[in-house]
CSV table of C-alpha atoms in Angstrom, one decimal:
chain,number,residue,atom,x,y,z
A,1416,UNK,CA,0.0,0.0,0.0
A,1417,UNK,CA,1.5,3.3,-0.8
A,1418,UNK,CA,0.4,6.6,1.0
A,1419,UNK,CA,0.7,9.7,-0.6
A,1420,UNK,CA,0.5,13.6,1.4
A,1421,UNK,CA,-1.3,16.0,-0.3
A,1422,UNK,CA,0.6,19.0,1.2
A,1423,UNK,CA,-1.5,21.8,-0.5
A,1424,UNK,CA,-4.2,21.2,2.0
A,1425,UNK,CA,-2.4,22.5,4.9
A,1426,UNK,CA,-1.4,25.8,2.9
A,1427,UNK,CA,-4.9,26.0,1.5
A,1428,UNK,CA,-6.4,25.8,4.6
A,1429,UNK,CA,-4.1,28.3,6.3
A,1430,UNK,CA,-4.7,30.9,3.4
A,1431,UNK,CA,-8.7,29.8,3.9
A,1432,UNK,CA,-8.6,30.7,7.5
A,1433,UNK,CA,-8.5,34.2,7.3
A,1434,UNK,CA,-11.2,35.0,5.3
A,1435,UNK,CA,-12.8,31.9,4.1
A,1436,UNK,CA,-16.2,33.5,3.2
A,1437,UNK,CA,-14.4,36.1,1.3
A,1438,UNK,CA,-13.3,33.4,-1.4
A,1439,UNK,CA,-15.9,34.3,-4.2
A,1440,UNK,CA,-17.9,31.8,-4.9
A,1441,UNK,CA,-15.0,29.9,-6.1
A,1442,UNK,CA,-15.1,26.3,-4.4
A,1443,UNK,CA,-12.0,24.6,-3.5
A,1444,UNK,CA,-13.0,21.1,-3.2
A,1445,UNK,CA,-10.3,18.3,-2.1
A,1446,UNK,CA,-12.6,15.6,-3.9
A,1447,UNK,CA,-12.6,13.6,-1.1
A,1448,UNK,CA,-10.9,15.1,2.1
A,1449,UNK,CA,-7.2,17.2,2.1
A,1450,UNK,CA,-6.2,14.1,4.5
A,1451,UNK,CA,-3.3,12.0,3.2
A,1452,UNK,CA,-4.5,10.0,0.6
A,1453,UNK,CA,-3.9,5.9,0.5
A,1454,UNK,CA,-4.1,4.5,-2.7
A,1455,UNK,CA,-4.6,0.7,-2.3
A,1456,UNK,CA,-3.7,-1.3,-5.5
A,1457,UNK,CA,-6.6,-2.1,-7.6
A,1458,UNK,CA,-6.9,-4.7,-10.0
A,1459,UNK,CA,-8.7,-2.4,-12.3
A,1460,UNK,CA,-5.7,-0.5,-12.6
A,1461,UNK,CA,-3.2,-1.2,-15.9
A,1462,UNK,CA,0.2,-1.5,-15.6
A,1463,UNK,CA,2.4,1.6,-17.4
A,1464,UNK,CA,3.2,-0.9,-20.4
A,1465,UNK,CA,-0.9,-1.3,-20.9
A,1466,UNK,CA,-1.9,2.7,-20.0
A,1467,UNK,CA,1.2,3.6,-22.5
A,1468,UNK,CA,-0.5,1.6,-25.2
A,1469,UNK,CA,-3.9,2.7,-25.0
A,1470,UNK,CA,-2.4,6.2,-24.7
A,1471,UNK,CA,-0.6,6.0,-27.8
A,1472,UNK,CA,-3.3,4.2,-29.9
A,1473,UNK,CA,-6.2,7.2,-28.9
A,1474,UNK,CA,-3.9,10.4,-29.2
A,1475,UNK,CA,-3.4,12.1,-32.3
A,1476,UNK,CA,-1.6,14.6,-33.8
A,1477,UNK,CA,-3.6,17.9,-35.2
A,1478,UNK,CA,-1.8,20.0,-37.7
A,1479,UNK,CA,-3.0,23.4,-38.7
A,1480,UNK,CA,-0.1,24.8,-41.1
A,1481,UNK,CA,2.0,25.9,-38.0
A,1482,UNK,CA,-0.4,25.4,-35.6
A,1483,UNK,CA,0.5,22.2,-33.7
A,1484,UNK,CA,-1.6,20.3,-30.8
A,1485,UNK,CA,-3.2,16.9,-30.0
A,1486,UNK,CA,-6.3,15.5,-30.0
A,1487,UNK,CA,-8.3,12.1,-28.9
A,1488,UNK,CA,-10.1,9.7,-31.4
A,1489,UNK,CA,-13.3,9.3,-29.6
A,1490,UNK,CA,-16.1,7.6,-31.4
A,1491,UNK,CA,-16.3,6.2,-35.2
A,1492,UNK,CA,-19.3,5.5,-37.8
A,1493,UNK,CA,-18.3,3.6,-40.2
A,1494,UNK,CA,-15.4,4.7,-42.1
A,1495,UNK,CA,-15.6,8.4,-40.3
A,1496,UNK,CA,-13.7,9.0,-36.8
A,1497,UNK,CA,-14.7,12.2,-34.7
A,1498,UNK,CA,-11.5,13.4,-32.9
A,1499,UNK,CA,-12.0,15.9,-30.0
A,1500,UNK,CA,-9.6,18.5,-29.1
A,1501,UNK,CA,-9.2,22.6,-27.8
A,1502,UNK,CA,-10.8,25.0,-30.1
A,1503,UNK,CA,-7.2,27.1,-29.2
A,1504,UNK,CA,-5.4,24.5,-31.5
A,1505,UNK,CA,-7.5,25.2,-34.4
A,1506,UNK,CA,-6.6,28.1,-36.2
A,1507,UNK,CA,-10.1,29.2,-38.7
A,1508,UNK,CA,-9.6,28.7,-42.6
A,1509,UNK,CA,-6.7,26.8,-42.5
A,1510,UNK,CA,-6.7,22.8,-43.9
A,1511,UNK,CA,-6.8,20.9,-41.4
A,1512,UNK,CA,-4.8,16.8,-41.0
A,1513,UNK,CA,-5.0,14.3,-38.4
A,1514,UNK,CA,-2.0,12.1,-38.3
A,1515,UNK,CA,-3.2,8.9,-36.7
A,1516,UNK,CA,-0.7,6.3,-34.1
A,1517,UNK,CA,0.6,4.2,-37.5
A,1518,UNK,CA,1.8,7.5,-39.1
A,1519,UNK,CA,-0.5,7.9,-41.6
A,1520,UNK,CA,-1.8,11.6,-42.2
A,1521,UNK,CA,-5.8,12.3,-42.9
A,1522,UNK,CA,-7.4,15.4,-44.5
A,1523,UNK,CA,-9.4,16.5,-41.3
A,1524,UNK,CA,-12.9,18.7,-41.4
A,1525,UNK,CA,-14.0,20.3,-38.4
A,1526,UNK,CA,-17.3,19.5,-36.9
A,1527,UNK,CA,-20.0,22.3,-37.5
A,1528,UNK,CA,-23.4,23.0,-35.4
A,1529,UNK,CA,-21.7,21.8,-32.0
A,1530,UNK,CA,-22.3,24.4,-28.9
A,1531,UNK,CA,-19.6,24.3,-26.7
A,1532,UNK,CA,-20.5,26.6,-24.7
A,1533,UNK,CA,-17.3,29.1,-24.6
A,1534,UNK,CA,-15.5,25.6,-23.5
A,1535,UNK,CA,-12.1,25.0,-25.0
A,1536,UNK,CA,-13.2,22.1,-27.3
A,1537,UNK,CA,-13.5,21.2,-30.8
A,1538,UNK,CA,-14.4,18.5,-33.0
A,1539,UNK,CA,-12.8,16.9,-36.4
A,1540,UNK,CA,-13.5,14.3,-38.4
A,1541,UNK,CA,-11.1,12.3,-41.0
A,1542,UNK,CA,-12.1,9.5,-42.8
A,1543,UNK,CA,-10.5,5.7,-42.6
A,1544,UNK,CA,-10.7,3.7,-45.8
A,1545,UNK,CA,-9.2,0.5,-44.5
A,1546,UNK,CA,-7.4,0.8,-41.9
A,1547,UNK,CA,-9.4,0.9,-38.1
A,1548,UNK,CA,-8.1,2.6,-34.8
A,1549,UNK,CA,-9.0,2.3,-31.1
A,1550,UNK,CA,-11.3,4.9,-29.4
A,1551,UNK,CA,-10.9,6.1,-26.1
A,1552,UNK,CA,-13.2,5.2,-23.0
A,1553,UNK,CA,-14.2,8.4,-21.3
A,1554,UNK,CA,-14.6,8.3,-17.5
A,1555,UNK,CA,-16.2,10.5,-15.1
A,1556,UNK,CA,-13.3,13.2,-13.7
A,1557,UNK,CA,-15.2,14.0,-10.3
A,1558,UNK,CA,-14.3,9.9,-9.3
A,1559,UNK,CA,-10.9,11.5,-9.1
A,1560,UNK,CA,-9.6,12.2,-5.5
A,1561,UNK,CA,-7.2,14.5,-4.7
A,1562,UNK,CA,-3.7,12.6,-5.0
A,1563,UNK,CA,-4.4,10.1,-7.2
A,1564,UNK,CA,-2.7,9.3,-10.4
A,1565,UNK,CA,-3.6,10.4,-13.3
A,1566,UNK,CA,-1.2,10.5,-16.8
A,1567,UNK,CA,-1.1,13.2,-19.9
A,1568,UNK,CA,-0.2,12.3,-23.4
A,1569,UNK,CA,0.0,14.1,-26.4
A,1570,UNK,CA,3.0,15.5,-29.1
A,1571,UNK,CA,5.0,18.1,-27.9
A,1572,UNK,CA,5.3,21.1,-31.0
A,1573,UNK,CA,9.6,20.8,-30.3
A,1574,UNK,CA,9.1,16.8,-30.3
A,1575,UNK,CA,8.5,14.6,-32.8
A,1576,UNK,CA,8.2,12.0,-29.7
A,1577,UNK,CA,4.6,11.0,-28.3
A,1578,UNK,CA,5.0,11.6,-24.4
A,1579,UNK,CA,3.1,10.2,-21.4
A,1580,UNK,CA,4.1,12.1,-18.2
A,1581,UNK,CA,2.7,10.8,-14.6
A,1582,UNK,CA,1.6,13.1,-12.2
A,1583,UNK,CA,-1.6,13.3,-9.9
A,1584,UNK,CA,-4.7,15.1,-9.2
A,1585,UNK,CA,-4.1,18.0,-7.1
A,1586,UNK,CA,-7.2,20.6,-7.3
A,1587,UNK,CA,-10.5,20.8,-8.3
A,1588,UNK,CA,-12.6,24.0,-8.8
A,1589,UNK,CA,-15.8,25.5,-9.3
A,1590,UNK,CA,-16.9,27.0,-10.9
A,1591,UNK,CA,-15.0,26.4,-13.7
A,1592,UNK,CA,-12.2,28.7,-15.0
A,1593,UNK,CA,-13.0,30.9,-18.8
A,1594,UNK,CA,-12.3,27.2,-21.3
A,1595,UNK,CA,-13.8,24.7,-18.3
A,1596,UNK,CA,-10.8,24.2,-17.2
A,1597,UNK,CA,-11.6,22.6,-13.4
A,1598,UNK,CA,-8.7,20.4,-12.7
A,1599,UNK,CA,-5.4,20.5,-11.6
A,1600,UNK,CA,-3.2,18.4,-11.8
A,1601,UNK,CA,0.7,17.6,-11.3
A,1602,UNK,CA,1.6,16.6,-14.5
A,1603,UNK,CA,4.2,19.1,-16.9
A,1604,UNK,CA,2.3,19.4,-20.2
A,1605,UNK,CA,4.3,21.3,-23.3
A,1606,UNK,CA,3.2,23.4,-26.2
A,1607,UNK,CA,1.8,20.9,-28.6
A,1608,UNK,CA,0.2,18.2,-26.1
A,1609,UNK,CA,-2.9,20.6,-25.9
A,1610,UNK,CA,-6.4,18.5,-26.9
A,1611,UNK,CA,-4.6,15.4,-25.5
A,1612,UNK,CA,-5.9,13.3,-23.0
A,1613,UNK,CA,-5.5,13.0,-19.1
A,1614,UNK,CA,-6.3,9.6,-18.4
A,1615,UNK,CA,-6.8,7.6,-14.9
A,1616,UNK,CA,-5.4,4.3,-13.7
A,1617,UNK,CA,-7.8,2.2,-15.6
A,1618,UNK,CA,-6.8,3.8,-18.9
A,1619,UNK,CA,-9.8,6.4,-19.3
A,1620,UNK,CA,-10.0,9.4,-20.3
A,1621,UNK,CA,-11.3,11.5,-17.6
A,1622,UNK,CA,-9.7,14.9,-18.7
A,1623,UNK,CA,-8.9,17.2,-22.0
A,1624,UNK,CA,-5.1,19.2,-21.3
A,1625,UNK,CA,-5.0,23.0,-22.5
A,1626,UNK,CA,-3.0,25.2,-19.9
A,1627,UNK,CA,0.6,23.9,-19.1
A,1628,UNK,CA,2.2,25.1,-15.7
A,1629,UNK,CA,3.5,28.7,-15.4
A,1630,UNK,CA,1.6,30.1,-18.5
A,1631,UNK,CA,4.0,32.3,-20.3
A,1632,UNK,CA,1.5,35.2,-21.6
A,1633,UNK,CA,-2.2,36.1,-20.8
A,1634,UNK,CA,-4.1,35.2,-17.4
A,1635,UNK,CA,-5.9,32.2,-18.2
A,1636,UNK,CA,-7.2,32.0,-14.3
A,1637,UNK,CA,-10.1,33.9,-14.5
A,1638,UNK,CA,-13.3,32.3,-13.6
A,1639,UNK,CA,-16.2,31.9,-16.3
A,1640,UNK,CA,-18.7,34.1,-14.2
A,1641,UNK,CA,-15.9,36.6,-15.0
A,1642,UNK,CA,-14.5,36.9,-11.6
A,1643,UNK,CA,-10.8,36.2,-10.2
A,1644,UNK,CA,-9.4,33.8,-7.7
A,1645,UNK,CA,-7.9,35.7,-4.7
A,1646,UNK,CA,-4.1,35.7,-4.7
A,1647,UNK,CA,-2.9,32.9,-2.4
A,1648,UNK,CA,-5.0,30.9,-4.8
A,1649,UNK,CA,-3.5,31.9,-8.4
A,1650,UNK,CA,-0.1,31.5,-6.5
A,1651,UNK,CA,-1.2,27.9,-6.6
A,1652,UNK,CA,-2.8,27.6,-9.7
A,1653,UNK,CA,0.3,28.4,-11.6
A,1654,UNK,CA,2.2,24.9,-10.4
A,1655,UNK,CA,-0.5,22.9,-12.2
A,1656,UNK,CA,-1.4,22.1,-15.4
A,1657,UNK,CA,-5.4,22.5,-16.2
A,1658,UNK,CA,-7.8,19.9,-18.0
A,1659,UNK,CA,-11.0,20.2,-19.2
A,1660,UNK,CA,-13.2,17.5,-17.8
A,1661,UNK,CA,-14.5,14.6,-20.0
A,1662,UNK,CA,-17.9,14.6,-19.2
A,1663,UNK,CA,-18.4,18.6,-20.4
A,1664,UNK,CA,-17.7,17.1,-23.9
A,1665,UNK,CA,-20.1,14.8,-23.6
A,1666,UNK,CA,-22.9,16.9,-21.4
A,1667,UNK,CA,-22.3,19.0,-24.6
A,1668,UNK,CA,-21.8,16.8,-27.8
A,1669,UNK,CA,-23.6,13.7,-26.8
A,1670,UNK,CA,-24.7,13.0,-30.1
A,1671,UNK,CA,-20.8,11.9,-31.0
A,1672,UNK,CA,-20.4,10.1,-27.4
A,1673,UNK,CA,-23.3,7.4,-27.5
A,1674,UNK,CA,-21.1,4.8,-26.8
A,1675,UNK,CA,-20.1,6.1,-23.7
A,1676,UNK,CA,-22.8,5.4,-21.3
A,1677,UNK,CA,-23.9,8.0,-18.7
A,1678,UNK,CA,-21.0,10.1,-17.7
A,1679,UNK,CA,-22.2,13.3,-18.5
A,1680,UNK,CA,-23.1,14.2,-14.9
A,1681,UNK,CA,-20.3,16.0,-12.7
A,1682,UNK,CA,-21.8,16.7,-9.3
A,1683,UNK,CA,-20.0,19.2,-6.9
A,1684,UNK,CA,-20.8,19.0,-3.6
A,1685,UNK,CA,-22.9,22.2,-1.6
A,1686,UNK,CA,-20.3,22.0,1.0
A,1687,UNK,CA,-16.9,22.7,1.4
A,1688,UNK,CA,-14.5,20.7,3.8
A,1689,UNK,CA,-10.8,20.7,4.0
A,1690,UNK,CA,-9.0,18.0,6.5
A,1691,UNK,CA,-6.0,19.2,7.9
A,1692,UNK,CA,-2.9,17.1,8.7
A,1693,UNK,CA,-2.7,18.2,12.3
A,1694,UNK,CA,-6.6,17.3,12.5
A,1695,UNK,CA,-7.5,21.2,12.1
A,1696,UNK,CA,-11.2,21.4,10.0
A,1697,UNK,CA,-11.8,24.5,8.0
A,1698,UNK,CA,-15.6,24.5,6.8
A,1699,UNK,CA,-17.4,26.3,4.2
A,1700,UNK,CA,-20.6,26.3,3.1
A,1701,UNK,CA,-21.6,26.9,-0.3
């Protein structure tokens, strides 16, 4: 059994005991409890030789002239595959090409009449004469706790190398920052591996990556009601990289996600509770 320490928890809840109530209406939410976490072994989970070879299998590459990023071959009909990745890695007007896990390059449309929402995600489709690829299972992000591991994969733009880097959950918010980005999570992502997936232990997909540690222009954390997360928190969201989760693709697309099953649902909790360490309890209610 391995046991892993969250130590954001005890700096959250020191920065939350001040003014608790004054935080928004941004909710912090250690999925679970900010105790240290055990992570038991579960059968379910695959080994890194099995999660490597899913991950390379459901990851494309999306080129856009010199626009580079990822994306994740979710569902097919037929002959036609519907790959989902950020809206940011498309760039309007330009041709569009998909270049699938056995090297082979695909003229790529993108996917018209879908509402996202002001979410950072897109659709393509390419099609397949012959040759059929894997499609991702989708999970359900808010199974996540706070801790556990979670891998991102996608194409780095100063790569030509697919990479898989391990890392775990680390923060959940809501609401949801401008994209839907809601989770944080441990793991470096580069230029390029944007519209790639996060997946969990069992090989799902649970999360779409779009904003890499230490952003190097703009403010991407700004909330979608337009508001700002108070300091001590944006000190924190820069060490993470942010995903979209899953299920917002699906709540919003489900039309291209039938054989999914019922994931569309992320419930946050009213209630806020953080579990220090030293056996402290910080409560807010929502």
């Amino acid at each position: 059994m391995e046991s892993i320490t969250v130590d954001l928890c005890l700096l959250l809840a020191i920065a939350c005991s001040d003014s608790l109530s004054s935080v928004l209406s941004a909710r912090v939410l250690a999925l679970d409890s900010c105790s240290p976490v055990l992570i038991e072994e579960d059968p379910s989970e695959l080994s890194p030789e099995q999660l490597g070879a899913i991950a390379r299998a459901i990851v494309v590459r999306v080129n856009a002239n010199s626009n580079k990023g990822s994306g994740i071959l979710v569902s097919h009909q037929g002959s036609i595959y519907t790959v989902l990745t950020n809206q940011h890695v498309l760039t309007p007007g330009e041709p569009y090409q998909i270049e699938t896990s056995d090297g082979q390059r695909h003229p790529a449309t993108p996917v018209d009449g879908v509402d996202f929402q002001g979410n950072d995600l897109a659709l393509l489709q390419f099609r397949s004469g012959i040759k059929r690829y894997q499609t991702a299972t989708l999970g359900n992000s808010s199974h996540l706790k706070i801790g556990e591991a979670v891998f991102a994969a996608g194409f780095p733009s100063e790569s030509k190398e697919f990479a898989l880097n391990s890392g775990q959950v680390a923060l959940s918010i809501e609401p949801a920052l401008i994209g839907g980005y809601q989770m944080g999570y441990t793991n470096p992502i580069h230029k390029g591996m944007s519209g790639g997936p996060l997946l969990n232990q069992q090989g799902k997909v649970v999360g779409i990556n779009g904003i890499h540690q230490y952003p190097f222009w703009g403010n991407p954390y700004v909330f979608n009601n337009r508001t700002h997360p108070p300091l001590w928190l944006r000190k924190w969201m820069v060490h993470f990289s942010w995903g979209i989760p899953a299920e917002t693709s699906v709540q919003l697309a489900p039309q291209f996600f039938s054989s999914q099953g019922d994931i569309s649902e992320r419930s946050f909790c009213s209630e806020t509770n953080y579990q220090l360490p030293i056996g402290e309890r910080v409560k807010e209610t929502g």
